[in-house]
Amino acid sequence: MFLRQSAISIGATVHEFVKHRDAPSPIKKEQPVPEKTGWLRPPGAVEEKLFLERCTGCADCVEVCPHDAIQVLSSNDTPVIYPGESPCKLCDDLPCIGACTTEALLPVEDSFQVNMGVAKVWAKMCTAGTGCNACVSKCPTDALSMDFSSYHIRVDDSVCVGCGICQYICGTVNDRTAIRIVPR
């Protein structure tokens, strides 16, 4: 009796499936993944409007980046750096600039002249008060320092080039990233 009822039940299920298999699905189609934010232009980038006029999306700067820091923005195929994922390592020769033939990236004297952004510290999220200062030791331009009187990280805006190493380091040693690079 059990097997007979099971066979009837399976038959009814298959019949309903066949009858309705071409009906529109009530499940919504996948929405496109929103584009990531928080990106910066590569070293030497000209002002944004001019950058968008000059950049052809050739990705030559992406290909020559030895640290895979430069990625392509999916909305317009232009190069960007996501400092929290893969910061700019400020190569001595900045091959990304040398690869750009359209002058969307212009030469700089040295890595201290790079101007991608500036680090901002959210003190309420920062764990410097518990002794963390991992970002300070990794800053290639010495733009970060620990204020031991208040246990806060200080940023020297005149020296910070916005490479993003501090943001990346903060995110790897803490649960929340308390330092972010913002475009200038």
PDB file of C-alpha atoms in Angstrom:
ATOM      1  CA  MET A   1       0.000   0.000   0.000  1.00  0.00           C
ATOM      2  CA  PHE A   2       2.830   2.393   0.954  1.00  0.00           C
ATOM      3  CA  LEU A   3       4.698   1.811  -2.317  1.00  0.00           C
ATOM      4  CA  ARG A   4       1.510   2.304  -4.328  1.00  0.00           C
ATOM      5  CA  GLN A   5       0.783   5.672  -2.627  1.00  0.00           C
ATOM      6  CA  SER A   6       4.410   6.756  -3.115  1.00  0.00           C
ATOM      7  CA  ALA A   7       4.282   5.939  -6.828  1.00  0.00           C
ATOM      8  CA  ILE A   8       1.010   7.867  -7.216  1.00  0.00           C
ATOM      9  CA  SER A   9       2.487  10.841  -5.344  1.00  0.00           C
ATOM     10  CA  ILE A  10       5.637  10.887  -7.500  1.00  0.00           C
ATOM     11  CA  GLY A  11       3.497  10.593 -10.646  1.00  0.00           C
ATOM     12  CA  ALA A  12       1.336  13.545  -9.578  1.00  0.00           C
ATOM     13  CA  THR A  13       4.444  15.625  -8.857  1.00  0.00           C
ATOM     14  CA  VAL A  14       5.963  14.854 -12.255  1.00  0.00           C
ATOM     15  CA  HIS A  15       2.637  15.647 -13.958  1.00  0.00           C
ATOM     16  CA  GLU A  16       2.436  19.069 -12.214  1.00  0.00           C
ATOM     17  CA  PHE A  17       6.056  19.812 -13.072  1.00  0.00           C
ATOM     18  CA  VAL A  18       5.541  19.015 -16.763  1.00  0.00           C
ATOM     19  CA  LYS A  19       2.327  21.041 -16.817  1.00  0.00           C
ATOM     20  CA  HIS A  20       3.964  24.155 -15.324  1.00  0.00           C
ATOM     21  CA  ARG A  21       7.594  23.913 -16.425  1.00  0.00           C
ATOM     22  CA  ASP A  22       7.285  26.749 -18.968  1.00  0.00           C
ATOM     23  CA  ALA A  23       5.466  29.111 -16.614  1.00  0.00           C
ATOM     24  CA  PRO A  24       7.346  32.276 -15.617  1.00  0.00           C
ATOM     25  CA  SER A  25       9.392  31.790 -12.495  1.00  0.00           C
ATOM     26  CA  PRO A  26       8.310  33.716  -9.408  1.00  0.00           C
ATOM     27  CA  ILE A  27      11.994  33.967  -8.496  1.00  0.00           C
ATOM     28  CA  LYS A  28      13.407  37.364  -9.416  1.00  0.00           C
ATOM     29  CA  LYS A  29      16.211  37.394 -11.890  1.00  0.00           C
ATOM     30  CA  GLU A  30      19.617  38.182 -10.480  1.00  0.00           C
ATOM     31  CA  GLN A  31      20.286  41.864 -10.110  1.00  0.00           C
ATOM     32  CA  PRO A  32      23.644  43.083 -11.373  1.00  0.00           C
ATOM     33  CA  VAL A  33      26.260  43.276  -8.676  1.00  0.00           C
ATOM     34  CA  PRO A  34      26.748  46.908  -7.715  1.00  0.00           C
ATOM     35  CA  GLU A  35      30.159  48.310  -8.549  1.00  0.00           C
ATOM     36  CA  LYS A  36      32.590  48.567  -5.661  1.00  0.00           C
ATOM     37  CA  THR A  37      33.267  52.008  -4.273  1.00  0.00           C
ATOM     38  CA  GLY A  38      36.250  53.453  -2.468  1.00  0.00           C
ATOM     39  CA  TRP A  39      38.586  53.333  -5.450  1.00  0.00           C
ATOM     40  CA  LEU A  40      41.398  55.700  -6.357  1.00  0.00           C
ATOM     41  CA  ARG A  41      43.063  56.514  -9.654  1.00  0.00           C
ATOM     42  CA  PRO A  42      46.631  55.231 -10.179  1.00  0.00           C
ATOM     43  CA  PRO A  43      49.694  57.390  -9.444  1.00  0.00           C
ATOM     44  CA  GLY A  44      50.097  60.402 -11.698  1.00  0.00           C
ATOM     45  CA  ALA A  45      46.419  60.581 -12.667  1.00  0.00           C
ATOM     46  CA  VAL A  46      45.276  63.950 -13.971  1.00  0.00           C
ATOM     47  CA  GLU A  47      42.061  65.605 -12.735  1.00  0.00           C
ATOM     48  CA  GLU A  48      39.083  63.218 -13.135  1.00  0.00           C
ATOM     49  CA  LYS A  49      37.269  64.931 -16.024  1.00  0.00           C
ATOM     50  CA  LEU A  50      40.487  65.186 -18.030  1.00  0.00           C
ATOM     51  CA  PHE A  51      41.417  61.641 -17.027  1.00  0.00           C
ATOM     52  CA  LEU A  52      38.173  60.313 -18.487  1.00  0.00           C
ATOM     53  CA  GLU A  53      38.822  62.232 -21.714  1.00  0.00           C
ATOM     54  CA  ARG A  54      42.386  60.931 -22.057  1.00  0.00           C
ATOM     55  CA  CYS A  55      42.156  57.343 -20.809  1.00  0.00           C
ATOM     56  CA  THR A  56      41.379  54.890 -23.602  1.00  0.00           C
ATOM     57  CA  GLY A  57      40.885  51.893 -21.333  1.00  0.00           C
ATOM     58  CA  CYS A  58      43.846  50.113 -22.919  1.00  0.00           C
ATOM     59  CA  ALA A  59      44.833  48.593 -19.549  1.00  0.00           C
ATOM     60  CA  ASP A  60      48.563  48.961 -20.239  1.00  0.00           C
ATOM     61  CA  CYS A  61      49.017  50.391 -16.726  1.00  0.00           C
ATOM     62  CA  VAL A  62      47.149  47.398 -15.288  1.00  0.00           C
ATOM     63  CA  GLU A  63      49.387  44.918 -17.102  1.00  0.00           C
ATOM     64  CA  VAL A  64      52.686  46.504 -16.004  1.00  0.00           C
ATOM     65  CA  CYS A  65      51.778  46.877 -12.325  1.00  0.00           C
ATOM     66  CA  PRO A  66      54.110  44.363 -10.631  1.00  0.00           C
ATOM     67  CA  HIS A  67      51.877  44.083  -7.553  1.00  0.00           C
ATOM     68  CA  ASP A  68      48.503  43.733  -9.325  1.00  0.00           C
ATOM     69  CA  ALA A  69      47.291  46.821  -7.468  1.00  0.00           C
ATOM     70  CA  ILE A  70      45.629  48.399 -10.505  1.00  0.00           C
ATOM     71  CA  GLN A  71      42.312  46.927 -11.606  1.00  0.00           C
ATOM     72  CA  VAL A  72      39.752  47.895 -14.229  1.00  0.00           C
ATOM     73  CA  LEU A  73      36.548  49.652 -13.257  1.00  0.00           C
ATOM     74  CA  SER A  74      33.802  47.599 -14.876  1.00  0.00           C
ATOM     75  CA  SER A  75      31.507  50.540 -15.653  1.00  0.00           C
ATOM     76  CA  ASN A  76      33.948  52.309 -17.981  1.00  0.00           C
ATOM     77  CA  ASP A  77      37.072  50.120 -18.315  1.00  0.00           C
ATOM     78  CA  THR A  78      39.336  52.692 -16.641  1.00  0.00           C
ATOM     79  CA  PRO A  79      42.108  51.852 -14.154  1.00  0.00           C
ATOM     80  CA  VAL A  80      41.526  52.103 -10.412  1.00  0.00           C
ATOM     81  CA  ILE A  81      43.108  51.002  -7.162  1.00  0.00           C
ATOM     82  CA  TYR A  82      41.085  49.585  -4.282  1.00  0.00           C
ATOM     83  CA  PRO A  83      43.341  50.482  -1.345  1.00  0.00           C
ATOM     84  CA  GLY A  84      41.661  48.115   1.104  1.00  0.00           C
ATOM     85  CA  GLU A  85      42.207  45.145  -1.210  1.00  0.00           C
ATOM     86  CA  SER A  86      45.486  45.787  -2.989  1.00  0.00           C
ATOM     87  CA  PRO A  87      47.166  49.119  -2.258  1.00  0.00           C
ATOM     88  CA  CYS A  88      49.716  50.903  -4.422  1.00  0.00           C
ATOM     89  CA  LYS A  89      53.226  49.853  -3.380  1.00  0.00           C
ATOM     90  CA  LEU A  90      54.777  53.067  -4.780  1.00  0.00           C
ATOM     91  CA  CYS A  91      57.284  51.344  -7.050  1.00  0.00           C
ATOM     92  CA  ASP A  92      60.547  53.217  -7.509  1.00  0.00           C
ATOM     93  CA  ASP A  93      60.035  53.629 -11.244  1.00  0.00           C
ATOM     94  CA  LEU A  94      56.190  53.753 -11.241  1.00  0.00           C
ATOM     95  CA  PRO A  95      55.837  51.586 -14.382  1.00  0.00           C
ATOM     96  CA  CYS A  96      52.114  52.381 -14.604  1.00  0.00           C
ATOM     97  CA  ILE A  97      52.921  55.986 -15.475  1.00  0.00           C
ATOM     98  CA  GLY A  98      55.530  54.947 -18.047  1.00  0.00           C
ATOM     99  CA  ALA A  99      53.020  52.636 -19.734  1.00  0.00           C
ATOM    100  CA  CYS A 100      50.451  55.399 -20.255  1.00  0.00           C
ATOM    101  CA  THR A 101      50.794  56.904 -23.722  1.00  0.00           C
ATOM    102  CA  THR A 102      47.723  59.158 -23.549  1.00  0.00           C
ATOM    103  CA  GLU A 103      48.915  61.348 -20.655  1.00  0.00           C
ATOM    104  CA  ALA A 104      46.050  60.266 -18.405  1.00  0.00           C
ATOM    105  CA  LEU A 105      48.894  59.432 -15.986  1.00  0.00           C
ATOM    106  CA  LEU A 106      51.616  62.062 -15.874  1.00  0.00           C
ATOM    107  CA  PRO A 107      55.191  61.594 -14.600  1.00  0.00           C
ATOM    108  CA  VAL A 108      56.046  62.597 -11.036  1.00  0.00           C
ATOM    109  CA  GLU A 109      59.502  63.382  -9.643  1.00  0.00           C
ATOM    110  CA  ASP A 110      59.375  60.565  -7.092  1.00  0.00           C
ATOM    111  CA  SER A 111      56.882  58.563  -5.047  1.00  0.00           C
ATOM    112  CA  PHE A 112      56.549  61.439  -2.569  1.00  0.00           C
ATOM    113  CA  GLN A 113      54.926  63.502  -5.353  1.00  0.00           C
ATOM    114  CA  VAL A 114      52.160  60.927  -5.928  1.00  0.00           C
ATOM    115  CA  ASN A 115      48.807  62.390  -4.907  1.00  0.00           C
ATOM    116  CA  MET A 116      46.093  59.714  -5.043  1.00  0.00           C
ATOM    117  CA  GLY A 117      44.367  60.699  -1.812  1.00  0.00           C
ATOM    118  CA  VAL A 118      44.871  61.157   1.899  1.00  0.00           C
ATOM    119  CA  ALA A 119      44.408  58.855   4.884  1.00  0.00           C
ATOM    120  CA  LYS A 120      41.613  59.634   7.343  1.00  0.00           C
ATOM    121  CA  VAL A 121      41.417  57.880  10.710  1.00  0.00           C
ATOM    122  CA  TRP A 122      38.102  57.166  12.416  1.00  0.00           C
ATOM    123  CA  ALA A 123      39.253  57.421  16.039  1.00  0.00           C
ATOM    124  CA  LYS A 124      36.196  55.650  17.468  1.00  0.00           C
ATOM    125  CA  MET A 125      36.979  52.544  15.422  1.00  0.00           C
ATOM    126  CA  CYS A 126      40.762  52.718  15.765  1.00  0.00           C
ATOM    127  CA  THR A 127      42.418  50.242  18.116  1.00  0.00           C
ATOM    128  CA  ALA A 128      45.478  52.431  18.759  1.00  0.00           C
ATOM    129  CA  GLY A 129      44.257  52.794  22.335  1.00  0.00           C
ATOM    130  CA  THR A 130      44.865  49.078  22.831  1.00  0.00           C
ATOM    131  CA  GLY A 131      48.396  49.333  21.477  1.00  0.00           C
ATOM    132  CA  CYS A 132      47.857  48.748  17.763  1.00  0.00           C
ATOM    133  CA  ASN A 133      49.939  50.917  15.481  1.00  0.00           C
ATOM    134  CA  ALA A 134      50.638  48.459  12.658  1.00  0.00           C
ATOM    135  CA  CYS A 135      49.794  51.087  10.065  1.00  0.00           C
ATOM    136  CA  VAL A 136      52.471  53.464  11.353  1.00  0.00           C
ATOM    137  CA  SER A 137      55.368  51.101  10.742  1.00  0.00           C
ATOM    138  CA  LYS A 138      54.175  50.195   7.242  1.00  0.00           C
ATOM    139  CA  CYS A 139      53.667  53.738   5.918  1.00  0.00           C
ATOM    140  CA  PRO A 140      56.231  54.243   3.125  1.00  0.00           C
ATOM    141  CA  THR A 141      56.183  58.049   3.442  1.00  0.00           C
ATOM    142  CA  ASP A 142      56.151  58.279   7.268  1.00  0.00           C
ATOM    143  CA  ALA A 143      52.880  60.194   7.089  1.00  0.00           C
ATOM    144  CA  LEU A 144      51.468  58.309  10.077  1.00  0.00           C
ATOM    145  CA  SER A 145      52.516  58.620  13.685  1.00  0.00           C
ATOM    146  CA  MET A 146      51.249  57.490  17.058  1.00  0.00           C
ATOM    147  CA  ASP A 147      50.316  60.249  19.491  1.00  0.00           C
ATOM    148  CA  PHE A 148      51.170  58.493  22.748  1.00  0.00           C
ATOM    149  CA  SER A 149      49.539  61.182  24.902  1.00  0.00           C
ATOM    150  CA  SER A 150      46.105  60.398  23.452  1.00  0.00           C
ATOM    151  CA  TYR A 151      46.783  56.992  21.833  1.00  0.00           C
ATOM    152  CA  HIS A 152      45.533  58.205  18.469  1.00  0.00           C
ATOM    153  CA  ILE A 153      47.020  57.788  15.020  1.00  0.00           C
ATOM    154  CA  ARG A 154      47.896  61.108  13.411  1.00  0.00           C
ATOM    155  CA  VAL A 155      48.152  61.720   9.651  1.00  0.00           C
ATOM    156  CA  ASP A 156      50.467  64.330   8.185  1.00  0.00           C
ATOM    157  CA  ASP A 157      48.426  65.410   5.144  1.00  0.00           C
ATOM    158  CA  SER A 158      51.440  67.133   3.611  1.00  0.00           C
ATOM    159  CA  VAL A 159      53.333  63.823   3.372  1.00  0.00           C
ATOM    160  CA  CYS A 160      50.484  61.321   2.793  1.00  0.00           C
ATOM    161  CA  VAL A 161      50.253  60.288  -0.875  1.00  0.00           C
ATOM    162  CA  GLY A 162      47.179  58.052  -0.544  1.00  0.00           C
ATOM    163  CA  CYS A 163      48.846  54.764  -1.446  1.00  0.00           C
ATOM    164  CA  GLY A 164      46.443  52.828   0.788  1.00  0.00           C
ATOM    165  CA  ILE A 165      48.967  50.608   2.541  1.00  0.00           C
ATOM    166  CA  CYS A 166      47.711  51.830   5.929  1.00  0.00           C
ATOM    167  CA  GLN A 167      44.096  51.020   5.036  1.00  0.00           C
ATOM    168  CA  TYR A 168      45.070  47.562   3.854  1.00  0.00           C
ATOM    169  CA  ILE A 169      47.166  46.837   6.967  1.00  0.00           C
ATOM    170  CA  CYS A 170      44.422  48.089   9.295  1.00  0.00           C
ATOM    171  CA  GLY A 171      41.929  45.765   7.644  1.00  0.00           C
ATOM    172  CA  THR A 172      44.220  42.760   8.005  1.00  0.00           C
ATOM    173  CA  VAL A 173      44.957  43.203  11.723  1.00  0.00           C
ATOM    174  CA  ASN A 174      41.556  44.424  12.950  1.00  0.00           C
ATOM    175  CA  ASP A 175      37.926  43.391  12.659  1.00  0.00           C
ATOM    176  CA  ARG A 176      37.006  46.793  11.247  1.00  0.00           C
ATOM    177  CA  THR A 177      39.063  49.168   9.153  1.00  0.00           C
ATOM    178  CA  ALA A 178      39.515  52.443  11.012  1.00  0.00           C
ATOM    179  CA  ILE A 179      41.593  54.169   8.363  1.00  0.00           C
ATOM    180  CA  ARG A 180      40.448  54.965   4.845  1.00  0.00           C
ATOM    181  CA  ILE A 181      41.988  56.726   1.891  1.00  0.00           C
ATOM    182  CA  VAL A 182      39.816  59.474   0.482  1.00  0.00           C
ATOM    183  CA  PRO A 183      40.527  61.190  -2.827  1.00  0.00           C
ATOM    184  CA  ARG A 184      42.001  64.686  -2.500  1.00  0.00           C
TER     185      ARG A 184
END
